[in-house]
Amino acid sequence: MTEQELISACQKQDPLAQRRLYETFSPKMLGVCRRYLSRAEDAEDVLVEGFCKVFQNLEQYTGKGSFEGWVRRIMVNESLMFLRKKHALRNAYEIKEYFDLRSDQNVVAELAAQDILYLLDQLPTGYRTVFNLYVIEGFKHREIAEELGISINTSKSQLILAKKRLQESLLNVNYPGVRDRMKDTAG
């Protein structure tokens, strides 16, 4: 069954097609939700809510662009709505100070996905959210500001602080998997 046939079957409320669509996309989309939400249980809840929206709004998918990208956008929006409901973004603030953030691309390239998730989980919610939207999803600061209801400068500040915190975490690694990888790449 092609992706378009699967989508058409889901639009006709075919439960087997819906299950197949969920099984196809849920592992990757759980990863998307998990990047925004530090608790795995919250990410799973958002994933389920997101797929409910996917199935309710399938007729809105026009076929332009990738279907996976359309589903991803729903998951990101659901994650952000969850954070807004929990008021997790309320403590975002603007900084005036500039930080010089040089990164060692070799170390970052060596990190496994679970290590990166661990490091992202250590970030405050506002930092993690802006970092994900800017670095992973490719949003511009203007879009992030509109989406989160913050100023553009606050978005920029949160990104700077997130990068700074990640850099410090990489330098002061307390997570064995990351520390071992860093030792291996240093030698």
GROMACS .gro file of C-alpha atoms in nm:
model
  187
    1MET     CA    1   0.000   0.000   0.000
    2THR     CA    2   0.143   0.338  -0.099
    3GLU     CA    3   0.144   0.634   0.136
    4GLN     CA    4  -0.137   0.800  -0.062
    5GLU     CA    5  -0.347   0.482  -0.049
    6LEU     CA    6  -0.286   0.462   0.325
    7ILE     CA    7  -0.394   0.824   0.371
    8SER     CA    8  -0.707   0.765   0.160
    9ALA     CA    9  -0.797   0.457   0.364
   10CYS     CA   10  -0.750   0.655   0.687
   11GLN     CA   11  -0.976   0.930   0.553
   12LYS     CA   12  -1.243   0.660   0.511
   13GLN     CA   13  -1.200   0.571   0.882
   14ASP     CA   14  -1.041   0.231   0.807
   15PRO     CA   15  -0.912   0.116   1.148
   16LEU     CA   16  -0.645  -0.113   1.001
   17ALA     CA   17  -0.509   0.173   0.790
   18GLN     CA   18  -0.516   0.404   1.092
   19ARG     CA   19  -0.322   0.149   1.293
   20ARG     CA   20  -0.068   0.108   1.013
   21LEU     CA   21  -0.025   0.483   0.979
   22TYR     CA   22   0.024   0.513   1.357
   23GLU     CA   23   0.276   0.227   1.365
   24THR     CA   24   0.465   0.376   1.071
   25PHE     CA   25   0.503   0.727   1.208
   26SER     CA   26   0.474   0.697   1.587
   27PRO     CA   27   0.836   0.603   1.666
   28LYS     CA   28   0.978   0.906   1.488
   29MET     CA   29   0.702   1.139   1.611
   30LEU     CA   30   0.754   1.023   1.969
   31GLY     CA   31   1.113   1.138   1.925
   32VAL     CA   32   0.987   1.478   1.811
   33CYS     CA   33   0.759   1.511   2.115
   34ARG     CA   34   1.032   1.382   2.346
   35ARG     CA   35   1.270   1.660   2.237
   36TYR     CA   36   1.023   1.917   2.367
   37LEU     CA   37   0.901   1.738   2.678
   38SER     CA   38   1.140   1.609   2.941
   39ARG     CA   39   0.898   1.352   3.084
   40ALA     CA   40   0.849   1.047   2.863
   41GLU     CA   41   0.491   1.011   2.989
   42ASP     CA   42   0.408   1.365   2.877
   43ALA     CA   43   0.561   1.297   2.535
   44GLU     CA   44   0.350   0.982   2.498
   45ASP     CA   45   0.034   1.173   2.594
   46VAL     CA   46   0.113   1.445   2.341
   47LEU     CA   47   0.184   1.181   2.075
   48VAL     CA   48  -0.162   1.029   2.125
   49GLU     CA   49  -0.328   1.373   2.117
   50GLY     CA   50  -0.128   1.457   1.807
   51PHE     CA   51  -0.239   1.145   1.623
   52CYS     CA   52  -0.600   1.217   1.716
   53LYS     CA   53  -0.553   1.554   1.541
   54VAL     CA   54  -0.384   1.385   1.245
   55PHE     CA   55  -0.682   1.153   1.197
   56GLN     CA   56  -0.938   1.432   1.253
   57ASN     CA   57  -0.769   1.664   1.003
   58LEU     CA   58  -0.647   1.429   0.731
   59GLU     CA   59  -0.870   1.602   0.475
   60GLN     CA   60  -0.661   1.917   0.529
   61TYR     CA   61  -0.347   1.745   0.399
   62THR     CA   62  -0.330   1.866   0.041
   63GLY     CA   63  -0.056   1.635  -0.080
   64LYS     CA   64   0.185   1.925  -0.122
   65GLY     CA   65   0.505   1.862   0.068
   66SER     CA   66   0.582   1.551   0.263
   67PHE     CA   67   0.315   1.384   0.470
   68GLU     CA   68   0.571   1.313   0.740
   69GLY     CA   69   0.648   1.685   0.757
   70TRP     CA   70   0.277   1.760   0.794
   71VAL     CA   71   0.248   1.508   1.080
   72ARG     CA   72   0.566   1.647   1.239
   73ARG     CA   73   0.420   1.997   1.237
   74ILE     CA   74   0.113   1.872   1.422
   75MET     CA   75   0.333   1.700   1.682
   76VAL     CA   76   0.542   2.014   1.734
   77ASN     CA   77   0.227   2.224   1.773
   78GLU     CA   78   0.078   1.975   2.019
   79SER     CA   79   0.401   1.976   2.220
   80LEU     CA   80   0.397   2.356   2.231
   81MET     CA   81   0.030   2.360   2.333
   82PHE     CA   82   0.112   2.118   2.616
   83LEU     CA   83   0.393   2.344   2.734
   84ARG     CA   84   0.167   2.649   2.717
   85LYS     CA   85  -0.102   2.472   2.921
   86LYS     CA   86   0.155   2.383   3.185
   87HIS     CA   87   0.281   2.744   3.183
   88ALA     CA   88   0.627   2.600   3.132
   89LEU     CA   89   0.729   2.887   2.905
   90ARG     CA   90   0.629   3.160   3.148
   91ASN     CA   91   0.979   3.199   3.291
   92ALA     CA   92   1.144   3.286   2.959
   93TYR     CA   93   1.330   3.613   2.976
   94GLU     CA   94   1.547   3.835   2.763
   95ILE     CA   95   1.918   3.887   2.822
   96LYS     CA   96   2.127   4.178   2.708
   97GLU     CA   97   2.465   4.013   2.752
   98TYR     CA   98   2.641   3.843   2.460
   99PHE     CA   99   2.804   3.504   2.506
  100ASP     CA  100   3.076   3.373   2.278
  101LEU     CA  101   2.962   3.023   2.191
  102ARG     CA  102   3.218   2.822   2.002
  103SER     CA  103   3.129   2.459   1.951
  104ASP     CA  104   3.338   2.154   1.882
  105GLN     CA  105   3.155   1.991   1.593
  106ASN     CA  106   3.352   1.668   1.636
  107VAL     CA  107   3.216   1.607   1.985
  108VAL     CA  108   2.859   1.688   1.884
  109ALA     CA  109   2.886   1.457   1.583
  110GLU     CA  110   2.991   1.172   1.809
  111LEU     CA  111   2.699   1.200   2.048
  112ALA     CA  112   2.434   0.932   2.022
  113ALA     CA  113   2.067   1.028   2.008
  114GLN     CA  114   2.006   0.915   2.365
  115ASP     CA  115   2.295   1.127   2.487
  116ILE     CA  116   2.158   1.431   2.309
  117LEU     CA  117   1.814   1.368   2.458
  118TYR     CA  118   1.972   1.344   2.802
  119LEU     CA  119   2.149   1.677   2.753
  120LEU     CA  120   1.833   1.842   2.617
  121ASP     CA  121   1.639   1.712   2.918
  122GLN     CA  122   1.877   1.904   3.144
  123LEU     CA  123   1.777   2.234   2.984
  124PRO     CA  124   1.497   2.445   3.129
  125THR     CA  125   1.178   2.416   2.926
  126GLY     CA  126   1.210   2.756   2.757
  127TYR     CA  127   1.569   2.694   2.648
  128ARG     CA  128   1.485   2.343   2.520
  129THR     CA  129   1.178   2.462   2.331
  130VAL     CA  130   1.349   2.751   2.154
  131PHE     CA  131   1.656   2.534   2.080
  132ASN     CA  132   1.437   2.265   1.921
  133LEU     CA  133   1.233   2.510   1.719
  134TYR     CA  134   1.536   2.700   1.591
  135VAL     CA  135   1.801   2.430   1.549
  136ILE     CA  136   1.595   2.119   1.477
  137GLU     CA  137   1.276   2.249   1.315
  138GLY     CA  138   1.438   2.544   1.135
  139PHE     CA  139   1.204   2.816   1.262
  140LYS     CA  140   1.316   3.179   1.247
  141HIS     CA  141   1.317   3.384   1.568
  142ARG     CA  142   1.016   3.581   1.444
  143GLU     CA  143   0.819   3.257   1.398
  144ILE     CA  144   0.927   3.128   1.738
  145ALA     CA  145   0.825   3.455   1.902
  146GLU     CA  146   0.480   3.439   1.741
  147GLU     CA  147   0.435   3.070   1.822
  148LEU     CA  148   0.535   3.105   2.188
  149GLY     CA  149   0.400   3.452   2.255
  150ILE     CA  150   0.742   3.595   2.345
  151SER     CA  151   0.955   3.871   2.197
  152ILE     CA  152   1.209   3.805   1.923
  153ASN     CA  153   1.486   3.911   2.160
  154THR     CA  154   1.364   3.665   2.422
  155SER     CA  155   1.376   3.391   2.160
  156LYS     CA  156   1.733   3.489   2.072
  157SER     CA  157   1.828   3.504   2.439
  158GLN     CA  158   1.679   3.163   2.512
  159LEU     CA  159   1.875   3.015   2.220
  160ILE     CA  160   2.200   3.174   2.336
  161LEU     CA  161   2.144   3.049   2.690
  162ALA     CA  162   2.051   2.701   2.565
  163LYS     CA  163   2.370   2.679   2.360
  164LYS     CA  164   2.573   2.809   2.652
  165ARG     CA  165   2.418   2.555   2.889
  166LEU     CA  166   2.474   2.272   2.639
  167GLN     CA  167   2.833   2.381   2.592
  168GLU     CA  168   2.886   2.382   2.969
  169SER     CA  169   2.723   2.040   2.994
  170LEU     CA  170   2.957   1.904   2.730
  171LEU     CA  171   3.258   2.045   2.915
  172ASN     CA  172   3.141   1.921   3.257
  173VAL     CA  173   2.998   1.590   3.150
  174ASN     CA  174   2.840   1.389   3.428
  175TYR     CA  175   2.670   1.140   3.200
  176PRO     CA  176   2.883   0.826   3.146
  177GLY     CA  177   2.783   0.763   2.782
  178VAL     CA  178   2.873   1.118   2.680
  179ARG     CA  179   3.187   1.128   2.894
  180ASP     CA  180   3.315   0.802   2.742
  181ARG     CA  181   3.249   0.924   2.387
  182MET     CA  182   3.426   1.252   2.459
  183LYS     CA  183   3.731   1.065   2.594
  184ASP     CA  184   3.736   0.848   2.282
  185THR     CA  185   3.723   1.147   2.047
  186ALA     CA  186   3.986   1.340   2.242
  187GLY     CA  187   4.247   1.068   2.204
   0.00000   0.00000   0.00000
